Coordinates of C-alpha atoms in Angstrom, one line a residue:
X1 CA -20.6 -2.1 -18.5
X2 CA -18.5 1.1 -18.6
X3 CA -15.0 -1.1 -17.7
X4 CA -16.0 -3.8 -20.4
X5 CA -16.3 -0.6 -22.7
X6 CA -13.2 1.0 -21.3
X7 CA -11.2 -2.1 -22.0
X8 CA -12.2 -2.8 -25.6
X9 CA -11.3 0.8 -26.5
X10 CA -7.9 0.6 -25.0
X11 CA -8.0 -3.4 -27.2
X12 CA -8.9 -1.3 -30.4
X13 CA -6.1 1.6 -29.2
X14 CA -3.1 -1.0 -28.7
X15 CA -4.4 -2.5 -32.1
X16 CA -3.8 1.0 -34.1
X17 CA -0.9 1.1 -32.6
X18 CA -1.2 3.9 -29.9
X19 CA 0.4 2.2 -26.9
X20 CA 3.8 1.9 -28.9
X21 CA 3.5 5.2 -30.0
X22 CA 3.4 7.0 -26.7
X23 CA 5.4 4.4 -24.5
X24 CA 8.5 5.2 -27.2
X25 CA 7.7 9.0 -27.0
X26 CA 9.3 12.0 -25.9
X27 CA 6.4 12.3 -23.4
X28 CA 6.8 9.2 -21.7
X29 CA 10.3 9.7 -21.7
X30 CA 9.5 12.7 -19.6
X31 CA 7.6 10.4 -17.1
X32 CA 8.0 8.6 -14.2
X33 CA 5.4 5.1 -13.5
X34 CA 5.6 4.9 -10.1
X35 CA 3.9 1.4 -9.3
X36 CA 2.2 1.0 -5.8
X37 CA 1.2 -2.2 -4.2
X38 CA 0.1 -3.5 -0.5
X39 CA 0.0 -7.0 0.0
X40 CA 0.4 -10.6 -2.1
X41 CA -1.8 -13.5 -0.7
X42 CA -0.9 -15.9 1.2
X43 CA -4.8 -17.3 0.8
X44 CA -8.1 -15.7 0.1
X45 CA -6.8 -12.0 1.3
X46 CA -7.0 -11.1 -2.4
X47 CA -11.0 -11.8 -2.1
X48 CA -11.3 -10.0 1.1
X49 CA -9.6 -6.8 0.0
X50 CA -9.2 -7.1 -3.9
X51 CA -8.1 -3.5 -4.1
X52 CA -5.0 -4.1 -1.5
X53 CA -4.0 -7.8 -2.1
X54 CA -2.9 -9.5 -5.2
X55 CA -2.3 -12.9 -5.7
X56 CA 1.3 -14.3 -6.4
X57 CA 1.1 -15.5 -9.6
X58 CA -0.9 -11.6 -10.6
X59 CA 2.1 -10.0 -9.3
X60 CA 4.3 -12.6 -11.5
X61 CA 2.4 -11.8 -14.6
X62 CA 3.1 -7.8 -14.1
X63 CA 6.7 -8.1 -13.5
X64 CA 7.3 -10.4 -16.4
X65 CA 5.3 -7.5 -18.7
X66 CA 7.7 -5.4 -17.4
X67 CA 10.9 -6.9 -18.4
X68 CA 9.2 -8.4 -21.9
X69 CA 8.5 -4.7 -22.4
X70 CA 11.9 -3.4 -21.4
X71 CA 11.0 -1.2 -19.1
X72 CA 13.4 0.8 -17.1
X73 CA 12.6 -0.2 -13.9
X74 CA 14.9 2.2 -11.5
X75 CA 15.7 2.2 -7.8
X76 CA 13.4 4.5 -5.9
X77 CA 15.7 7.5 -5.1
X78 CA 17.4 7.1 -8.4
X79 CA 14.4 7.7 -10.3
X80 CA 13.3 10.6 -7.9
X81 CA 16.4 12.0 -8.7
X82 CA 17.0 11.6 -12.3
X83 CA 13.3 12.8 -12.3
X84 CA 14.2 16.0 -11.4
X85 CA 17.5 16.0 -13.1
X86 CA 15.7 15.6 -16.7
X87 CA 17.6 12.7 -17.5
X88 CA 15.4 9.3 -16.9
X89 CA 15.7 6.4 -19.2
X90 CA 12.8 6.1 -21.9
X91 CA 9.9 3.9 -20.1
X92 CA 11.0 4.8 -16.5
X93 CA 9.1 2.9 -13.4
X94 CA 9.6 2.8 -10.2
X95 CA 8.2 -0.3 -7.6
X96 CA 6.7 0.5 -4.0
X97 CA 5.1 -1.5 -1.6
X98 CA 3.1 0.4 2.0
X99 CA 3.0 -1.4 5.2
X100 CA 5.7 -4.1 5.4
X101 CA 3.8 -6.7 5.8
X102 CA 5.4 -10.4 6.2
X103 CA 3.7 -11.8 2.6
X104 CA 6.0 -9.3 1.2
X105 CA 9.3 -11.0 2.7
X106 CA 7.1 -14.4 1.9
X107 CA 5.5 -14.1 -1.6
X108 CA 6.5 -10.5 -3.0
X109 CA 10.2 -10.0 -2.5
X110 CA 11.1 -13.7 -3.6
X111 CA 9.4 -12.7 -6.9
X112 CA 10.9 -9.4 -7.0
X113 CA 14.6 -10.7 -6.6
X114 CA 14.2 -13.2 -9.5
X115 CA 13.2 -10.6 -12.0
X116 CA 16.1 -8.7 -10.7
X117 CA 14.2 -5.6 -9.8
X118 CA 14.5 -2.9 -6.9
X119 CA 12.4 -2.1 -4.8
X120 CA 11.0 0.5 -2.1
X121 CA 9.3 -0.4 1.1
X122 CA 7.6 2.0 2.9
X123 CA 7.9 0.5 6.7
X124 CA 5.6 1.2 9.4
X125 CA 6.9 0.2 12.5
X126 CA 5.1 0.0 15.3
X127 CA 4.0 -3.4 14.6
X128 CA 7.4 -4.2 13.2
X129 CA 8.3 -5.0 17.1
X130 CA 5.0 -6.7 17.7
X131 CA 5.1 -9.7 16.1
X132 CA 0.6 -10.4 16.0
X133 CA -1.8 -9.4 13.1
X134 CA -2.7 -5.8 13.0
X135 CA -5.7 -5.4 15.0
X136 CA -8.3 -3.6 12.8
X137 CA -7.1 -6.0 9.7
X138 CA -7.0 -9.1 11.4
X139 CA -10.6 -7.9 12.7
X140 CA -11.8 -6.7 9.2
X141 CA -10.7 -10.4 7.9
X142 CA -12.1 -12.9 10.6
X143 CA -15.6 -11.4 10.0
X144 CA -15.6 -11.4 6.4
X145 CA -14.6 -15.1 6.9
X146 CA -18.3 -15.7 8.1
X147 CA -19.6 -13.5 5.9
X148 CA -23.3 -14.6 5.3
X149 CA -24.3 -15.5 9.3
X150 CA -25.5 -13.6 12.5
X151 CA -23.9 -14.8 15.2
X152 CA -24.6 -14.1 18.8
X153 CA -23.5 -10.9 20.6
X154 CA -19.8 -11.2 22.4
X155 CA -20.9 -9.2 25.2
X156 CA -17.2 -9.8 26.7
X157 CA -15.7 -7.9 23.5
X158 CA -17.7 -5.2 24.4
X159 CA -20.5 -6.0 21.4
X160 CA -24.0 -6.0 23.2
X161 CA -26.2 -6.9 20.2
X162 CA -26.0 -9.6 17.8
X163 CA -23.1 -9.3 14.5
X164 CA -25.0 -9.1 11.6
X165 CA -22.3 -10.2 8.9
X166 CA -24.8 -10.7 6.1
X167 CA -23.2 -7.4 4.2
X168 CA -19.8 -5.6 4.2
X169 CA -21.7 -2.5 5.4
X170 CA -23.0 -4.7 8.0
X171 CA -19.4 -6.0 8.9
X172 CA -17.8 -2.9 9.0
X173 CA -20.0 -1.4 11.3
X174 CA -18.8 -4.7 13.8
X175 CA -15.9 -4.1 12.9
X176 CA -16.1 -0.3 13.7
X177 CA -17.4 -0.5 16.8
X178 CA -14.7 -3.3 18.1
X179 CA -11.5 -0.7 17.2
X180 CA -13.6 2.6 18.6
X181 CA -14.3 0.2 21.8
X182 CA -10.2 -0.4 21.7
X183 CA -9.8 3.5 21.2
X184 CA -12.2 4.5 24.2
X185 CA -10.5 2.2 26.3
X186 CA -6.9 3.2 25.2
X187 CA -5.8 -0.7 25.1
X188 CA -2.6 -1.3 24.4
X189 CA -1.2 -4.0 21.6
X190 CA -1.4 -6.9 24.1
X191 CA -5.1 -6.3 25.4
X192 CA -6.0 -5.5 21.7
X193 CA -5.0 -9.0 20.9
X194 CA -6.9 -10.4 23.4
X195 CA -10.2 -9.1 21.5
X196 CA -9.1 -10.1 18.2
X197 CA -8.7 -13.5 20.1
X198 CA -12.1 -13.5 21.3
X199 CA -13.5 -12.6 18.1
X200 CA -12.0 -15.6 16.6
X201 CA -13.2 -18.0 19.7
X202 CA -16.7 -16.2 19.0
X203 CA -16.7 -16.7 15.6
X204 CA -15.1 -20.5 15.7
X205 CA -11.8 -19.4 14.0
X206 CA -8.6 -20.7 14.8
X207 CA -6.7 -18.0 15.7
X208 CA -3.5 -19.6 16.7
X209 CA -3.5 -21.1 13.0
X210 CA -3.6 -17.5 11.7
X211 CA -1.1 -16.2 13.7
X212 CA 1.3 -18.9 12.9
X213 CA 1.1 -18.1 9.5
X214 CA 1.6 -14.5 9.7
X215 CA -1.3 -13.7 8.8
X216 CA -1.4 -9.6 8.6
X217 CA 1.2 -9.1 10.4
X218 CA 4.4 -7.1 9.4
X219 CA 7.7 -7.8 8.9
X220 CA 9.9 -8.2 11.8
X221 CA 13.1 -6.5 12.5
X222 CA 15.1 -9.1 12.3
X223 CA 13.2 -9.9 8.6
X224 CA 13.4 -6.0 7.6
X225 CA 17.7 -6.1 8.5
X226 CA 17.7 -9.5 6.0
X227 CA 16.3 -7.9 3.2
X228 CA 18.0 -4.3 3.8
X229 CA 21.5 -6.5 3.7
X230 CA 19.8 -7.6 0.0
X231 CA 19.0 -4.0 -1.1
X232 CA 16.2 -3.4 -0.1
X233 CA 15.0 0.5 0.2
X234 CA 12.7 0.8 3.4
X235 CA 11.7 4.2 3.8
X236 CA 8.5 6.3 6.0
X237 CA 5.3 5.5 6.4
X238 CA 4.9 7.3 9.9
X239 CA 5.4 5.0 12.9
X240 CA 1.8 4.1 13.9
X241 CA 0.3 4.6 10.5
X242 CA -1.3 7.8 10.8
X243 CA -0.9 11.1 9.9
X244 CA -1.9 13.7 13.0
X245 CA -3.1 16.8 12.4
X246 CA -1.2 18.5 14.8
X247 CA 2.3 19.4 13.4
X248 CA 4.6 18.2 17.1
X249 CA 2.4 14.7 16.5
X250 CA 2.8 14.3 12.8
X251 CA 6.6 15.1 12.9
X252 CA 6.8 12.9 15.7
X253 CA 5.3 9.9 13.6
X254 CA 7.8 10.6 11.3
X255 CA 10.9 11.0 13.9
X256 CA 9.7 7.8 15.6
X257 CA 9.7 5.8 12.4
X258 CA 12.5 7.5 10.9
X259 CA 14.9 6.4 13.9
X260 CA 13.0 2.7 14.4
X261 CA 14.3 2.2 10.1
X262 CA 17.8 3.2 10.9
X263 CA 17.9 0.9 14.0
X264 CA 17.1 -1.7 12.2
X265 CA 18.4 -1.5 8.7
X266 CA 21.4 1.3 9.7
X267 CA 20.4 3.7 6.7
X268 CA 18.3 7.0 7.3
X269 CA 15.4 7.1 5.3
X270 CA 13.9 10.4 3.0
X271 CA 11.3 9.4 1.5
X272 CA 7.8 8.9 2.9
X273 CA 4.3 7.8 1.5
X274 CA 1.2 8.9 3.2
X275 CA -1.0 6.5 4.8
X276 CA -3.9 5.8 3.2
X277 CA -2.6 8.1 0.5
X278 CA -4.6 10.8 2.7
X279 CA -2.6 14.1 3.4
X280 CA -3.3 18.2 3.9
X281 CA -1.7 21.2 2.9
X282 CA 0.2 21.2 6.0
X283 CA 1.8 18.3 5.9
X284 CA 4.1 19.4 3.2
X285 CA 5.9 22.2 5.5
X286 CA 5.9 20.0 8.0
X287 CA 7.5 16.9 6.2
X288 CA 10.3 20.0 4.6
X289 CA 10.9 20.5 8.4
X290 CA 11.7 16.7 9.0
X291 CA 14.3 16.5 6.1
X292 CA 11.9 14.7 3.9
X293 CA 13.0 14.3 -0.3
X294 CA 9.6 12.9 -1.7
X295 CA 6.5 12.1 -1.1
X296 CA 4.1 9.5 -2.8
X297 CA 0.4 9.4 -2.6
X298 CA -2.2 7.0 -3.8
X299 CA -3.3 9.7 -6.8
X300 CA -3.2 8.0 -10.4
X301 CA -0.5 9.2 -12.9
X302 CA 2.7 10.0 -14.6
X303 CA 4.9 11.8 -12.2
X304 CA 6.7 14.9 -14.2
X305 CA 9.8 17.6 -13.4
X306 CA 6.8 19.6 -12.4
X307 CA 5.6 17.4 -10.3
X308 CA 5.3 18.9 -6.7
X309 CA 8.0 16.5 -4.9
X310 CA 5.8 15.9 -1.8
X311 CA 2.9 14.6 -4.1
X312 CA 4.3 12.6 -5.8
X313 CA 1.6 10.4 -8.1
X314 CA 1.9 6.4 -8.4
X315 CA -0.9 3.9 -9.9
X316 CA -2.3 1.9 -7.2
X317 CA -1.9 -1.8 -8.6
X318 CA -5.1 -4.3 -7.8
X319 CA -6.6 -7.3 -8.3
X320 CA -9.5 -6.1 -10.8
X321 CA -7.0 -4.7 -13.0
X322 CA -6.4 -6.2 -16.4
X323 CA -3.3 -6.6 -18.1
X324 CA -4.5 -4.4 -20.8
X325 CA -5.8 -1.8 -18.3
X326 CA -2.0 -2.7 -16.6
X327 CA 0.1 -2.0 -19.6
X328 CA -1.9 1.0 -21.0
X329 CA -0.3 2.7 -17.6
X330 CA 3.3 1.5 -18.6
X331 CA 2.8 2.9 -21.7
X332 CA 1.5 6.2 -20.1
X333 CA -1.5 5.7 -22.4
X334 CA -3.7 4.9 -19.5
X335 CA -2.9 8.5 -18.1
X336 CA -3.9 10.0 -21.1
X337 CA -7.2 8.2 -21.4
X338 CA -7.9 8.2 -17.8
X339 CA -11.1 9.2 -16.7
X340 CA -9.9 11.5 -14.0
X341 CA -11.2 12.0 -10.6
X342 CA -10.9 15.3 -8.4
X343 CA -6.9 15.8 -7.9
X344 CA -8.3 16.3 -4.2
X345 CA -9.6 12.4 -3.7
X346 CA -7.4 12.0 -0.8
X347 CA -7.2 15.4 0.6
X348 CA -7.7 16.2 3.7
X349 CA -8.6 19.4 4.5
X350 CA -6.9 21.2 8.0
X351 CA -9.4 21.2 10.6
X352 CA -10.2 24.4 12.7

C-alpha cells in the first residue's frame, strides 16, 4: 500500500512539474547518479533474485530513458573526477555493474554498446579463472527451482534430514548449511562443484544444461580482455568477494584482484566497490594504503564534492522498480523524497 502511495505522489509530482525543475537545477548539476546493477537474465533469475537480476528488455527500457532524457551519461573515472573538480555536466550519471558475471558479456554489454554508453565493471576474479557457476548462487538457484517440495535428505552432500523447500526461509537454511558444510571442510572450487552437482542429481536438475549456458558463472579472462579492447572499465571488487576484517587479508583481496585485472585487461585498476555494499571504518585507511581513488557502496543517493570518496553512494537498480520510481532518481527528485534509511545499513562495525 505504502509503494502504490509512494508512486502516485511522485505521478502527481512529475505532473506539477517538479521532476523538470530539479533535474535542470543547479542542485542536480552538483550531483552525480551513480547507477548500480548485478545481473540481466538469461531466464527466470529475475524471479529468483528480483532485487539483483533484471530482465533484458528492463534494462533496455532504462537506457532508452536515459538518452530520451539527455542525460550525461560519463565514463566512471571521468565523472569521479569532474565530481571533485566542480565541473560535471548538468544531469551527470554514471553506469556500474558488481561481479562480472557472463549475462553481462551476453545480455548487458550488447545493450550497453548500442546506446553508446560506458561503462564500469567491478571484476571479481577468482571465479574469472574457474569457468562453473558460483557455488552458493548456483546453490541458492537449483533449490528455489523446486520451490514448493520436500525432497529426501542427500546424506552424501552432507544434509542428514529432509530439504524442506516449501519457503525461502526454509531454502536458505539448505542452502546455508550446504556452503558452511563447504567452509568446515575447506573444499576447494573443484570438490565444491561436485556438491552443487549432487544437488542438482538430488533435485532432478540438469546440471550439465546449466552449466552450458553459463548459468552464474563469470566472465572469463579471455571474455573480460574482449570487452577491455572495446572500453570497457573493469575495476575491484576484492578477489574472492569478501572483505576480511583483518587489514594484511583485506589488502590482500585487493592486491590479488588488483594484479589478476591487469593480467588480463593490461590496465591497473583504482576504483573498488564493496561487496555486498558492506564495509567498516577501517576499510577506508586500508583501501588509502592500496592506492585506491573511490569507493562505491550500495547506499541510495546523489553523490556530491562532499561526498567522502571511499563511500561513494549509487542507486541500486531492480526489478520492482518502476519507471516513475527510476526517473524520479535521474532527476534527483527521488533523493529528495526518499524515505531514508540509517546511513549505517551496510556498516559493519570492527570486531574486537
Amino acid at each position: 500500500m505504502l509503494r502504490v502511495i509512494k508512486r502516485t505522489a511522485l505521478h502527481m509530482i512529475k505532473a506539477a512539474g517538479v521532476f523538470g525543475l530539479v533535474r535542470d537545477s543547479e542542485w542536480r548539476q552538483r550531483r552525480l547518479l551513480i547507477l548500480c546493477y548485478h545481473g540481466i537474465s538469461q531466464q527466470d533469475e529475475h524471479l529468483w533474485r528480483p532485487a539483483l537480476y533484471l530482465e533484458p528488455k528492463r534494462l533496455e527500457q532504462r537506457l532508452k530513458m536515459l538518452k530520451d532524457g539527455g542525460y550525461a551519461v560519463l565514463p566512471f573515472g571521468e565523472a569521479v573526477h569532474r565530481l571533485y573538480e566542480n565541473d560535471l555536466p548538468p544531469r551527470s550519471v554514471a553506469i556500474t555493474f558488481d561481479d562480472g558475471t557472463y549475462d553481462f558479456y551476453k545480455h548487458g554489454y550488447p545493450l550497453l554498446k548500442s546506446y553508446g554508453f560506458p561503462v564500469t565493471v567491478y571484476q571479481t576474479t577468482y571465479y574469472t579463472d574457474y569457468s562453473r557457476p558460483i557455488f552458493n548462487l548456483i546453490c541458492s538457484y537449483m533449490l528455489w527451482k523446486r520451490r514448493g517440495s520436500i525432497v529426501d535428505a542427500g546424506k552424501e552432500l552432507g544434509l542428514d534430514s529432509p530439504l524442506d523447500l516449501t519457503t525461502s526461509h526454509s531454502r536458505f537454511l539448505v542452502e546455508r548449511q550446504l556452503v558452511q558444510n563447504a567452509l568446515r571442510d575447506n573444499l576447494d572450487g573443484k570438490k565444491k562443484d561436485e556438491i552443487a552437482a549432487g544437488l542438482a542429481k538430488l533435485l532432478n536438475i540438469d546440471y550439465c544444461e546449466l552449466v552450458s549456458r553459463r548459468m552464474l558463472q563469470l566472465m572469463n579472462p579471455t571474455e573480460v580482455a574482449e570487452l577491455a579492447t572495446q572500453g570497457v572499465d573493469f575495476e575491484l571488487h576484492t578477489h574472492r568477494h569478501r572483505t576480511p576484517q583483518d587489514e594484511l587479508l583485506f589488502r590482500k583481496e585487493i592486491s590479488d584482484n588488483r594484479k589478476r585485472i591487469q593480467e588480463i585487461t593490461g590496465s591497473i585498476a583504482l576504483h573498488f566497490c564493496y561487496p555486498s555494499g558492506v564495509y567498516a571504518v577501517p576499510f577506508l585507511d586500508w583501501l588509502k594504503a592500496e592506492r585506491v581513488i573511490s569507493a562505491t557502496t550500495c547506499d541510495a543517493g546523489l553523490a556530491t564534492a562532499q561526498t567522502e570518496k571511499l563511500l561513494l553512494p549509487r542507486v541500486v537498480d531492480v526489478s520492482g522498480r518502476t519507471p516513475i520510481e527510476f526517473e524520479s532518481w535521474l532527476t534527483g527528485a527521488g533523493s529528495l523524497l526518499a524515505f531514508r534509511r540509517k546511513a549505517a545499513q551496510k556498516y559493519a562495525p570492527p570486531t574486537d
